[in-house]
């Protein structure tokens, strides 16, 4: 269904209509506020006016002494006046005034490609600061995307101390449950939940990157009643790869809102007259069909409108840009060229990848990598990636970062012969880099010790023996761009794994003291995005993986510049089942890079079969990361068969609809069903851990099949009724015996036999 936005001029209301979602707000206080009215199922066009009238302006007489009665659900709240809930914006003007009062000044509505975008300008007439609130809806989706652009049109500078992308109000229900992703290194994206009571819960990253600890995604469901298969769910995800902050607040008037964007901790941004600031997009969606439906909506929308689509707003204004890139305007208009809603080819299927890290660590050589490549090609790998260790001085993690030239001791003839060898074996070639970092022991640091974040008279804290380059500096951003651009221009590289292995500390820029050095938190990421966008424009065939010591940089912002994400450094297949389940809440399977590595696993020392390891990694974009030189002939043959099997299921896994049938954290096994869009192909992957005395493993009930159709197991030929698989379940081969088992079942729909069943 085509998305649309309707404006009722007489009533002063707007109604956003997605596939089946309605979202409404209207002008209040003589145009000084935008009152939230509805977020949930679709509405008839007349309803927002009635909701606005019913919302009224004055609190009931007996409520007037309560300040909470003034904390009305406004779409974007400038700090000031008699309200004490979390504001959206806090600005400080040149004369010391720190509150903002504004009124609506203009509106624009634009249809572009598959999107409709509404822009509402609110202006503070005393100081000239304008906030343009953006709302975007997408044909065929229930995702609503919001962000704001601030612009100082007045004659004095203004300092922005807090600026949220969006403020999402939830309906007045009780017992709200918040679900979110938390974790750590090697333990990313695990689902946590809590019931929200009065007060505030803050989840954030202060690390300069998205972080392993928390991810800027959430679901909220009232009464904790939603399940995987049903119930009302509101969900949000912020498109930002730096420090972020999300606040879940039940106001004193008992309204729940979820708001946030850039983290205001230690951050401030000064806007000179004429300057603009584009805040990152914050997407939200509503469904009445449970957590599974919310995930499928995120997945489909990310595939159609996020992956590889660059800046979400189309307005971003980096501090740095290449001479070749045309300037982009930060003016409050959506006419800045094709946005993410423009039609374009969907992301291509992810190739089966080999990565050298666990096999060779820093000990990479031309001959050693060629040997691995030959074995990788034999089992069906399509993309061969040389990880860390290939550049000058990089024999361990204490040296080399920053010196991005090939180590001549390891590759005396450069990378070209290895790349040609890899290409000759029928694979494309990929390379690891970590361009935002430097080791003290590097020519770069010796030449430019002031290029790293640091405070005067303070320790430069090292982590993994490295320091973070100040990418907010235009000269450093330019240098990083040129290093990677040169590598890509000089070598036939099809894929870059872009790593980032440590958080920011001492985020200072002494040379800018007194000139707003706190802006680095935002400018680092804006320049990172600009560099990656410029590299992608200059080298259109090259694809990227986002890595940050595993899954520390997984978000919708980086997905605009990366086709896939390295999910975790923990490659233990059993641990991965939990990590992957959390990852799948928001990210589609095709971006979830999963390697099959050696057994026992280096991290957990757990031993599991090759088949189990493959079946777990097949849940996303399949990779191999083991030391193939140590794999026996039998293992090589089995691996080749399993990779061939993956290639058969790959279109359904990567492009189909994901149903999480069972959760390894709650059920006797974890299981996913992937269903092709036309419903004719289903792939089932299931994994179970150690046997226990708690009982067996019951048949697995499948989802979303046609009950009146026959489905055939593509391997055994056995046929089932859809109704049988939906209600009685599928007996998983081998599920009753043993530890760490797995199953892969492919089903093909025959023909409808019972109509209307
Ligand atoms: C951290 C990554 O997550 C690993 O996969 C590997 O690339 C190492 N860095 C290399 O230093």
XYZ file of C-alpha atoms and ligand atoms in Angstrom:
768
model
C 0.000 0.000 0.000
C 1.207 3.489 -0.854
C 2.227 5.487 2.174
C 0.853 8.975 2.554
C 0.717 12.038 4.777
C -2.498 14.060 5.071
C -2.742 17.569 6.449
C -6.069 18.859 7.778
C -5.446 22.570 7.479
C -8.567 23.682 9.334
C -7.822 21.462 12.312
C -4.034 21.856 12.146
C -3.410 18.101 12.204
C -1.287 15.668 10.205
C -1.865 11.957 9.687
C 0.958 9.690 8.532
C -0.232 6.475 6.978
C 2.087 3.519 6.441
C 1.075 0.061 5.193
C -1.227 -0.427 8.163
C 0.094 2.061 10.727
C -1.330 5.460 11.550
C 0.623 8.218 13.265
C -0.981 11.590 14.053
C -0.157 14.927 15.646
C -1.522 18.449 15.572
C -0.631 22.034 16.372
C -1.323 23.214 19.885
C -0.715 26.374 21.894
C -1.306 28.635 18.862
C 1.354 26.861 16.860
C 3.999 26.777 19.577
C 3.804 23.015 20.108
C 3.141 19.879 18.130
C 0.932 17.625 20.192
C 1.253 13.878 19.660
C -2.137 12.220 19.065
C -1.728 8.643 17.911
C 0.762 5.899 17.025
C -0.750 2.527 16.264
C -3.225 1.051 13.771
C -4.298 3.118 10.759
C -6.912 5.851 11.265
C -9.640 7.412 9.113
C -8.452 10.833 7.956
C -10.999 12.699 10.118
C -9.911 11.185 13.428
C -6.793 13.307 14.213
C -8.928 16.479 14.333
C -11.238 14.831 16.860
C -8.273 13.583 18.887
C -6.755 17.065 18.966
C -10.018 18.609 20.116
C -10.336 15.975 22.831
C -6.733 16.521 23.967
C -7.742 20.077 24.979
C -5.350 22.695 26.210
C -6.155 23.312 29.846
C -5.677 20.700 32.496
C -8.769 20.024 34.619
C -9.131 22.515 37.485
C -8.050 20.061 40.175
C -4.916 19.222 38.157
C -3.642 22.765 37.769
C -1.267 22.733 40.692
C 0.543 19.703 39.353
C 3.417 20.578 37.061
C 3.076 17.137 35.471
C -0.178 18.266 33.908
C 1.859 20.606 31.681
C 4.144 17.815 30.504
C 1.988 17.105 27.496
C 3.057 14.631 24.838
C 4.717 17.002 22.395
C 6.521 15.660 19.370
C 9.711 17.658 19.958
C 10.203 19.541 23.198
C 12.549 22.535 23.462
C 13.698 22.968 27.053
C 11.919 25.751 28.903
C 8.772 26.559 30.827
C 6.985 24.479 33.372
C 8.027 21.030 32.296
C 10.634 18.770 33.793
C 10.489 15.664 31.650
C 13.286 14.921 29.191
C 13.465 17.687 26.553
C 14.414 17.116 22.924
C 16.517 20.239 22.565
C 18.612 22.415 24.828
C 20.283 25.449 23.285
C 22.358 28.235 24.807
C 22.257 31.636 23.134
C 25.000 34.250 23.061
C 23.381 36.398 25.774
C 23.155 33.495 28.203
C 19.525 32.586 27.561
C 19.245 28.826 27.756
C 15.605 28.089 26.950
C 13.894 28.039 23.579
C 10.445 29.302 22.639
C 9.264 28.810 19.103
C 6.320 28.651 16.753
C 5.638 26.881 13.501
C 6.853 28.858 10.511
C 6.449 26.624 7.454
C 5.690 23.139 6.239
C 6.626 21.166 3.125
C 5.423 17.814 1.857
C 7.410 15.913 -0.798
C 6.853 12.595 -2.541
C 10.120 11.142 -3.807
C 10.430 7.586 -5.061
C 8.745 5.283 -2.576
C 8.659 7.873 0.194
C 6.604 10.785 1.415
C 8.430 13.304 3.618
C 6.946 16.032 5.783
C 9.083 18.923 7.023
C 7.857 21.289 9.715
C 9.898 24.392 10.561
C 9.725 25.761 14.098
C 11.502 29.088 14.621
C 12.599 30.899 17.746
C 11.977 34.443 16.546
C 14.053 36.039 19.315
C 17.258 34.232 18.308
C 16.657 32.844 14.810
C 17.232 29.175 15.624
C 15.071 26.942 13.440
C 14.378 23.272 13.992
C 12.982 21.417 11.021
C 11.233 18.240 12.108
C 11.306 15.536 9.457
C 8.852 12.627 9.133
C 9.182 10.051 6.364
C 6.908 7.146 5.482
C 7.622 4.386 2.953
C 5.294 2.670 0.492
C 4.545 -0.843 1.688
C 6.117 -0.423 5.142
C 5.062 0.476 8.655
C 8.365 2.179 9.418
C 8.216 5.895 10.194
C 11.532 7.670 10.089
C 12.133 10.870 12.025
C 14.968 13.306 12.444
C 15.528 17.025 12.857
C 17.750 19.645 11.262
C 18.822 22.625 13.359
C 19.876 25.825 11.668
C 21.017 29.101 13.131
C 19.441 31.788 10.960
C 20.025 34.474 13.606
C 23.038 36.738 13.768
C 24.659 35.270 16.902
C 26.252 31.891 17.578
C 24.275 29.314 19.512
C 25.585 26.303 21.420
C 23.529 23.125 21.159
C 23.885 21.087 24.350
C 21.287 18.408 23.729
C 19.551 17.525 20.478
C 17.440 14.428 20.065
C 16.487 12.918 16.764
C 12.964 12.053 17.854
C 10.628 11.790 20.787
C 8.291 8.803 20.531
C 5.145 8.858 22.705
C 3.491 5.575 23.493
C -0.244 5.185 24.090
C -1.491 5.445 27.671
C -1.358 1.804 28.726
C 0.186 0.159 31.742
C 2.911 -2.352 32.510
C 5.173 -1.450 29.626
C 7.899 -3.979 28.973
C 11.123 -2.764 27.403
C 13.261 -5.239 25.444
C 16.757 -4.217 24.369
C 20.102 -5.659 23.331
C 23.017 -5.785 25.727
C 26.319 -7.599 25.846
C 30.066 -7.318 25.795
C 33.015 -8.378 23.704
C 32.292 -11.910 22.502
C 28.786 -11.732 23.933
C 26.997 -9.144 21.828
C 23.306 -8.607 21.095
C 21.662 -10.595 23.871
C 18.027 -9.754 24.524
C 17.267 -8.276 27.948
C 13.959 -7.047 29.258
C 12.525 -5.043 32.104
C 9.188 -3.589 33.108
C 9.168 0.189 33.127
C 7.782 1.955 36.170
C 7.666 5.616 37.124
C 10.928 7.380 36.331
C 13.599 7.041 33.720
C 15.758 4.309 32.297
C 18.735 5.397 30.221
C 20.637 3.142 27.843
C 23.617 4.609 26.064
C 27.066 4.397 24.629
C 29.728 6.861 25.765
C 32.429 5.009 23.861
C 32.478 6.874 20.549
C 31.080 3.860 18.755
C 27.769 1.996 18.857
C 29.233 -0.398 21.455
C 29.114 -4.062 22.389
C 27.364 -3.194 25.642
C 24.068 -1.791 24.336
C 22.550 -1.324 20.916
C 20.276 1.592 19.937
C 17.225 -0.601 19.271
C 14.196 -1.383 21.442
C 10.751 -2.891 21.578
C 8.003 -1.780 23.934
C 4.830 -3.754 24.592
C 2.144 -2.926 27.137
C 1.524 -5.400 29.924
C 4.427 -7.521 28.685
C 1.802 -9.348 26.665
C 3.366 -9.563 23.236
C 4.915 -12.814 22.077
C 7.019 -13.801 19.129
C 3.826 -14.498 17.174
C 1.354 -11.875 18.352
C 0.478 -8.761 20.283
C 1.090 -5.068 19.915
C 4.726 -4.009 19.676
C 6.302 -0.596 19.205
C 9.941 -0.667 18.148
C 12.647 1.885 17.397
C 16.179 1.954 16.016
C 18.624 4.843 15.787
C 20.859 5.186 12.721
C 24.057 6.290 14.452
C 27.474 4.688 14.891
C 28.883 6.916 17.636
C 27.941 7.682 21.217
C 24.173 7.600 21.602
C 21.608 7.813 24.363
C 18.046 6.527 24.560
C 15.782 7.503 27.433
C 12.645 5.632 28.411
C 10.677 7.889 30.691
C 7.328 7.514 32.402
C 6.502 11.162 33.136
C 4.873 12.261 36.357
C 1.636 12.452 34.368
C 2.165 8.741 33.524
C 2.851 9.178 29.812
C 5.626 6.974 28.445
C 8.052 8.326 25.887
C 11.200 6.934 24.306
C 13.514 9.636 23.077
C 17.132 10.174 22.180
C 19.821 10.433 19.586
C 23.376 11.687 20.007
C 24.688 11.322 23.528
C 24.894 14.733 25.185
C 27.572 13.519 27.639
C 30.674 15.701 27.140
C 29.258 16.876 23.806
C 28.259 20.324 22.605
C 28.086 21.827 19.155
C 28.469 25.509 18.409
C 26.519 26.804 15.432
C 27.702 30.030 13.883
C 25.201 32.170 11.976
C 24.154 30.172 8.916
C 25.385 26.818 10.285
C 23.193 23.753 10.223
C 23.220 20.474 12.093
C 21.583 17.360 10.686
C 20.613 14.911 13.418
C 20.643 11.201 12.652
C 17.479 9.395 11.704
C 15.537 7.464 14.312
C 13.089 4.962 12.833
C 10.068 3.537 14.596
C 7.469 0.954 13.730
C 4.241 -0.462 15.107
C 2.794 -3.928 14.597
C 0.007 -5.920 16.211
C 1.646 -9.205 15.210
C 4.382 -9.648 17.810
C 8.167 -9.486 17.994
C 8.642 -11.728 14.967
C 6.611 -9.378 12.758
C 8.535 -6.386 14.103
C 11.822 -8.058 13.132
C 10.564 -9.007 9.683
C 9.533 -5.392 9.119
C 12.992 -4.142 10.135
C 14.621 -6.744 7.881
C 12.542 -6.004 4.803
C 12.864 -2.248 5.251
C 16.631 -2.474 5.793
C 16.992 -4.522 2.616
C 14.858 -2.116 0.594
C 15.968 1.218 2.000
C 19.013 1.037 4.273
C 21.789 -1.313 3.179
C 24.298 0.545 1.050
C 21.971 3.568 0.665
C 24.307 6.040 2.384
C 23.022 8.934 4.453
C 19.486 8.363 5.749
C 18.522 12.024 5.601
C 20.054 13.049 2.284
C 21.185 16.250 3.998
C 24.293 15.308 5.948
C 26.959 17.935 6.186
C 30.347 16.389 7.021
C 33.142 18.605 8.251
C 35.403 16.936 5.704
C 34.740 16.055 2.083
C 36.913 15.126 -0.874
C 37.570 17.735 -3.476
C 35.767 15.430 -5.898
C 32.509 15.216 -3.927
C 29.850 17.835 -4.648
C 28.828 19.944 -1.634
C 25.568 18.942 -0.001
C 23.243 21.552 1.336
C 22.081 21.601 4.897
C 19.219 23.925 4.003
C 15.861 22.793 5.385
C 14.590 21.300 2.178
C 14.393 17.731 0.986
C 15.566 18.622 -2.511
C 19.129 17.484 -1.884
C 19.065 14.684 -4.442
C 17.906 11.089 -4.397
C 17.150 9.893 -0.900
C 17.059 6.396 0.532
C 13.533 5.940 -0.825
C 14.678 6.048 -4.427
C 14.242 2.807 -6.354
C 17.408 0.817 -6.863
C 18.586 -2.759 -7.039
C 18.313 -4.585 -3.717
C 21.520 -5.737 -2.064
C 23.069 -8.708 -3.846
C 23.333 -12.106 -2.181
C 26.320 -12.277 0.130
C 29.143 -14.458 -1.167
C 30.523 -17.317 0.933
C 33.601 -15.796 2.530
C 36.867 -17.070 3.944
C 38.699 -14.982 6.567
C 42.275 -15.683 7.630
C 42.196 -14.244 11.182
C 41.702 -17.345 13.297
C 43.947 -19.429 11.029
C 46.999 -17.214 10.691
C 46.505 -14.260 13.039
C 49.371 -11.797 12.307
C 51.508 -14.478 10.616
C 50.323 -13.871 7.079
C 52.621 -14.525 4.115
C 52.067 -14.724 0.401
C 52.687 -18.465 0.328
C 50.639 -19.166 3.450
C 47.633 -17.206 2.188
C 47.883 -18.848 -1.230
C 47.751 -22.258 0.403
C 44.689 -21.271 2.406
C 43.083 -19.760 -0.690
C 43.554 -22.980 -2.628
C 41.835 -24.955 0.106
C 39.094 -22.332 0.455
C 38.387 -22.487 -3.286
C 38.159 -26.278 -3.093
C 35.267 -26.148 -0.640
C 33.339 -23.502 -2.577
C 34.376 -20.180 -1.004
C 33.653 -17.163 -3.236
C 35.456 -14.306 -1.445
C 38.885 -14.706 0.187
C 39.716 -12.111 2.847
C 43.177 -11.488 4.302
C 42.685 -10.153 7.820
C 45.149 -8.330 10.087
C 48.936 -8.657 9.729
C 49.562 -7.814 6.040
C 51.044 -4.308 6.485
C 54.407 -2.959 7.539
C 55.558 -3.784 11.056
C 52.415 -5.721 11.936
C 53.759 -8.868 13.573
C 51.669 -8.473 16.697
C 49.170 -5.969 18.058
C 51.880 -3.653 19.412
C 52.977 -2.080 16.122
C 52.045 -1.133 12.606
C 48.567 0.402 12.805
C 48.689 3.574 10.762
C 51.301 2.415 8.237
C 49.065 1.107 5.488
C 51.692 -0.154 3.085
C 52.276 -3.807 2.350
C 54.872 -5.556 4.529
C 57.621 -6.422 2.070
C 58.978 -9.153 4.312
C 55.660 -10.987 4.052
C 54.651 -9.950 0.534
C 57.919 -9.161 -1.322
C 56.026 -8.729 -4.602
C 53.190 -6.705 -3.063
C 49.623 -7.968 -2.848
C 49.108 -8.290 -6.602
C 50.402 -11.882 -7.032
C 48.246 -13.132 -4.159
C 45.196 -11.324 -5.508
C 45.813 -12.749 -8.975
C 46.164 -16.210 -7.482
C 42.902 -15.782 -5.546
C 41.124 -14.456 -8.643
C 42.572 -17.332 -10.681
C 40.965 -19.726 -8.227
C 37.602 -18.120 -9.035
C 37.308 -16.032 -5.857
C 37.298 -12.305 -5.314
C 39.710 -10.736 -2.855
C 39.091 -8.794 0.352
C 41.344 -7.019 2.839
C 41.152 -6.023 6.527
C 41.943 -2.470 7.629
C 41.530 -0.470 10.823
C 42.068 3.052 9.507
C 40.795 5.043 12.514
C 43.622 3.698 14.711
C 47.321 4.013 15.286
C 49.962 2.188 17.342
C 52.568 4.305 19.111
C 55.079 2.106 17.335
C 54.298 3.328 13.829
C 55.734 5.880 11.415
C 52.394 7.665 11.466
C 52.449 8.239 15.213
C 56.104 9.228 15.177
C 55.303 11.845 12.526
C 51.953 13.026 13.947
C 51.604 12.372 17.684
C 49.028 15.188 17.775
C 46.693 13.338 15.397
C 45.222 11.186 18.182
C 42.549 12.186 20.673
C 44.311 13.378 23.811
C 44.139 15.878 26.648
C 47.117 18.074 27.564
C 48.931 16.840 30.697
C 46.980 13.593 30.758
C 47.787 9.978 30.050
C 46.986 8.759 26.582
C 45.186 5.578 27.592
C 46.012 2.673 25.314
C 43.771 -0.277 24.637
C 45.047 -3.180 22.567
C 48.174 -1.003 22.393
C 46.449 1.507 20.170
C 45.159 5.075 20.139
C 42.261 6.604 18.221
C 42.948 9.017 15.379
C 41.106 12.312 15.610
C 38.906 11.853 12.575
C 37.128 15.116 13.361
C 40.266 16.836 12.019
C 39.824 17.457 8.299
C 43.525 16.715 7.630
C 43.274 13.334 9.379
C 40.014 12.495 7.625
C 41.640 13.378 4.338
C 44.660 11.224 5.125
C 42.451 8.244 6.005
C 40.476 8.645 2.796
C 43.673 8.781 0.748
C 45.158 5.672 2.398
C 42.138 3.523 1.632
C 41.547 5.121 -1.767
C 45.130 4.276 -2.745
C 44.812 0.687 -1.563
C 41.643 0.274 -3.613
C 43.073 2.020 -6.658
C 46.312 -0.022 -6.631
C 44.822 -3.439 -5.985
C 41.935 -5.505 -7.291
C 40.104 -5.473 -3.968
C 36.394 -6.322 -3.932
C 35.769 -6.174 -0.198
C 37.011 -4.240 2.807
C 36.608 -5.388 6.391
C 36.662 -2.053 8.265
C 37.590 -2.721 11.880
C 37.608 -0.434 14.947
C 38.971 -2.155 18.010
C 38.798 0.281 20.875
C 36.576 2.941 22.437
C 37.509 6.613 22.754
C 39.312 7.891 25.848
C 40.675 11.396 26.509
C 38.514 12.711 23.656
C 40.443 15.968 23.428
C 41.764 18.175 20.664
C 44.048 20.633 22.461
C 44.684 22.793 19.401
C 40.974 23.589 19.316
C 40.719 24.501 23.016
C 38.096 27.219 23.313
C 36.756 26.418 19.849
C 34.269 23.688 20.718
C 36.525 20.600 20.697
C 33.626 18.656 22.303
C 32.204 18.375 18.814
C 34.571 15.478 18.104
C 31.996 12.932 19.373
C 29.749 13.751 16.462
C 32.244 14.953 13.896
C 34.271 11.736 14.087
C 31.276 9.726 12.940
C 30.117 12.305 10.422
C 33.561 12.197 8.825
C 33.710 8.402 9.032
C 30.438 8.280 7.110
C 31.696 10.871 4.636
C 34.914 8.908 4.029
C 33.066 5.653 3.500
C 30.520 7.350 1.223
C 33.333 8.916 -0.814
C 35.175 5.565 -1.061
C 32.002 3.825 -2.164
C 31.407 6.507 -4.777
C 34.988 6.305 -6.045
C 35.066 2.473 -6.026
C 31.493 1.388 -6.732
C 32.273 -2.334 -6.998
C 33.779 -2.574 -3.519
C 31.681 -3.910 -0.632
C 32.286 -3.310 3.059
C 31.968 -5.164 6.351
C 31.563 -3.217 9.574
C 33.564 -4.685 12.434
C 34.403 -3.320 15.839
C 36.112 -6.066 17.792
C 33.150 -8.161 16.614
C 29.721 -6.538 16.727
C 30.592 -3.232 18.392
C 29.484 -1.155 15.413
C 26.158 -2.630 14.353
C 23.468 -0.062 13.609
C 21.329 1.336 10.804
C 23.785 4.198 10.209
C 26.754 2.007 9.344
C 24.503 -0.297 7.311
C 24.107 2.582 4.875
C 27.822 2.061 4.144
C 28.399 -1.634 4.817
C 26.841 -4.663 3.190
C 27.470 -6.811 6.237
C 28.457 -6.766 9.899
C 30.908 -9.000 11.736
C 28.591 -10.279 14.452
C 31.040 -11.289 17.186
C 34.611 -12.403 17.786
C 33.102 -15.285 19.684
C 32.841 -17.951 16.993
C 31.781 -20.747 19.323
C 28.753 -22.104 17.474
C 26.690 -22.759 20.598
C 27.281 -19.248 21.990
C 26.553 -17.866 18.561
C 23.005 -19.239 18.580
C 22.129 -16.795 21.382
C 24.095 -13.892 19.906
C 22.505 -14.436 16.500
C 19.001 -14.625 17.935
C 19.488 -11.163 19.448
C 21.134 -9.809 16.297
C 18.147 -10.976 14.240
C 15.767 -8.809 16.276
C 16.647 -5.864 14.081
C 19.273 -6.849 11.485
C 18.430 -9.019 8.467
C 20.160 -12.414 8.080
C 22.072 -11.322 4.980
C 24.138 -8.782 6.949
C 24.947 -11.225 9.772
C 28.411 -12.571 8.969
C 29.003 -15.941 10.654
C 32.138 -18.063 10.290
C 32.685 -21.760 10.741
C 35.889 -22.071 12.759
C 37.944 -24.849 14.289
C 36.969 -27.246 17.046
C 37.741 -27.032 19.919
C 36.855 -23.365 19.711
C 39.723 -21.019 20.661
C 37.462 -18.983 22.937
C 35.363 -21.566 24.784
C 37.359 -24.749 24.094
C 34.025 -26.395 23.289
C 34.061 -29.221 20.748
C 31.147 -29.495 18.358
C 30.761 -31.204 14.999
C 31.559 -29.512 11.706
C 27.954 -29.981 10.666
C 26.700 -28.185 13.792
C 29.105 -25.319 13.199
C 27.948 -24.981 9.602
C 24.275 -25.169 10.477
C 24.686 -22.321 12.977
C 26.648 -20.164 10.516
C 24.127 -20.842 7.751
C 21.581 -18.753 9.667
C 23.108 -15.629 8.141
C 25.815 -14.833 5.585
C 28.059 -17.897 5.668
C 31.789 -17.600 6.155
C 34.637 -19.938 7.019
C 37.333 -18.856 9.439
C 39.092 -22.079 10.451
C 42.622 -23.163 9.655
C 41.855 -25.146 6.516
C 45.357 -26.602 6.531
C 44.361 -28.559 9.609
C 41.043 -29.798 8.236
C 41.181 -33.467 7.241
C 40.201 -34.623 3.776
C 36.973 -35.896 5.275
C 36.270 -32.508 6.801
C 37.097 -30.766 3.522
C 34.634 -32.998 1.675
C 31.942 -32.453 4.279
C 32.576 -28.691 4.235
C 32.234 -28.632 0.437
C 28.917 -30.471 0.699
C 27.644 -28.117 3.387
C 28.667 -25.009 1.438
C 26.907 -26.428 -1.632
C 23.825 -26.974 0.554
C 24.068 -23.374 1.783
C 24.185 -22.058 -1.759
C 20.876 -23.833 -2.391
C 19.180 -22.227 0.610
C 20.994 -18.873 0.385
C 18.304 -16.925 -1.521
C 15.641 -17.980 0.989
C 17.847 -17.378 4.054
C 19.124 -14.020 2.849
C 15.992 -12.681 1.164
C 13.139 -14.593 2.771
C 11.046 -13.835 5.830
C 12.514 -15.007 9.122
C 10.318 -16.738 11.703
C 12.081 -17.459 14.997
C 10.266 -20.700 15.806
C 12.018 -21.474 19.074
C 14.458 -19.671 21.299
C 17.488 -21.385 22.685
C 17.097 -19.308 25.843
C 13.585 -20.639 26.563
C 12.944 -23.792 24.531
C 14.644 -27.193 24.194
C 16.261 -25.902 21.011
C 16.634 -22.800 18.932
C 15.060 -22.845 15.470
C 14.491 -20.491 12.555
C 12.232 -20.821 9.564
C 13.000 -18.767 6.463
C 10.125 -18.464 4.003
C 10.515 -17.187 0.454
C 8.395 -14.146 -0.362
C 6.116 -16.207 -2.595
C 5.696 -18.812 0.155
C 6.834 -21.733 -1.992
C 10.192 -22.456 -0.311
C 10.865 -22.889 3.383
C 14.182 -23.549 5.097
C 14.321 -24.777 8.676
C 17.484 -24.560 10.767
C 17.443 -25.913 14.311
C 20.159 -26.278 16.942
C 20.187 -27.931 20.330
C 22.704 -28.098 23.142
C 23.507 -30.645 25.817
C 20.872 -33.248 26.652
C 19.334 -32.865 30.049
C 16.965 -34.707 32.315
C 14.318 -32.105 31.597
C 12.861 -34.127 28.782
C 13.049 -34.602 25.042
C 12.767 -32.281 22.153
C 9.207 -32.094 20.869
C 8.325 -31.684 17.185
C 8.877 -28.181 15.872
C 5.744 -26.293 14.871
C 6.336 -24.303 11.713
C 4.869 -20.914 10.824
C 3.147 -19.073 7.983
C 2.613 -22.124 5.752
C -0.548 -22.754 3.766
C -2.442 -25.335 5.851
C -4.131 -26.748 2.762
C -0.948 -27.214 0.750
C 1.440 -30.146 0.588
C 5.101 -29.544 1.372
C 7.880 -31.907 0.326
C 11.186 -32.337 2.096
C 13.635 -31.579 -0.717
C 16.172 -34.109 0.592
C 14.107 -37.068 1.824
C 11.123 -36.565 -0.480
C 8.740 -37.015 2.452
C 5.532 -34.989 2.098
C 3.475 -33.210 4.751
C 0.292 -31.200 4.920
C 0.861 -27.581 5.804
C -1.727 -28.001 8.584
C 0.279 -30.913 9.984
C 3.481 -28.862 10.090
C 1.693 -25.873 11.585
C -0.178 -27.717 14.303
C 1.575 -31.024 15.035
C 5.039 -29.962 14.019
C 8.010 -31.350 12.166
C 10.046 -34.124 13.756
C 13.585 -32.911 13.467
C 15.914 -35.600 12.221
C 18.165 -36.707 15.073
C 16.664 -34.341 17.644
C 16.137 -36.970 20.280
C 19.718 -37.978 20.770
C 22.979 -36.439 21.719
C 24.521 -33.098 22.531
C 24.991 -30.158 20.199
C 22.948 -31.448 17.305
C 21.370 -29.565 14.459
C 19.021 -29.988 11.557
C 18.598 -28.376 8.159
C 15.330 -29.092 6.351
C 14.284 -27.694 2.991
C 10.610 -27.742 2.142
C 8.997 -26.963 -1.203
C 5.284 -26.320 -1.538
C 3.568 -28.674 -3.962
C 0.132 -27.319 -4.889
C -2.918 -26.123 -3.006
C -5.195 -29.060 -2.385
C -7.825 -27.659 -0.027
C -9.069 -24.196 -0.899
C -9.786 -21.873 1.965
C -8.463 -24.345 4.532
C 38.976 -7.786 15.688
C 38.061 -8.475 14.731
O 36.792 -8.619 15.283
C 38.674 -9.804 14.327
O 37.801 -10.503 13.491
C 39.977 -9.541 13.651
O 39.764 -8.834 12.464
C 40.896 -8.766 14.578
N 40.269 -7.578 15.059
C 42.173 -8.410 13.862
O 42.979 -7.593 14.615
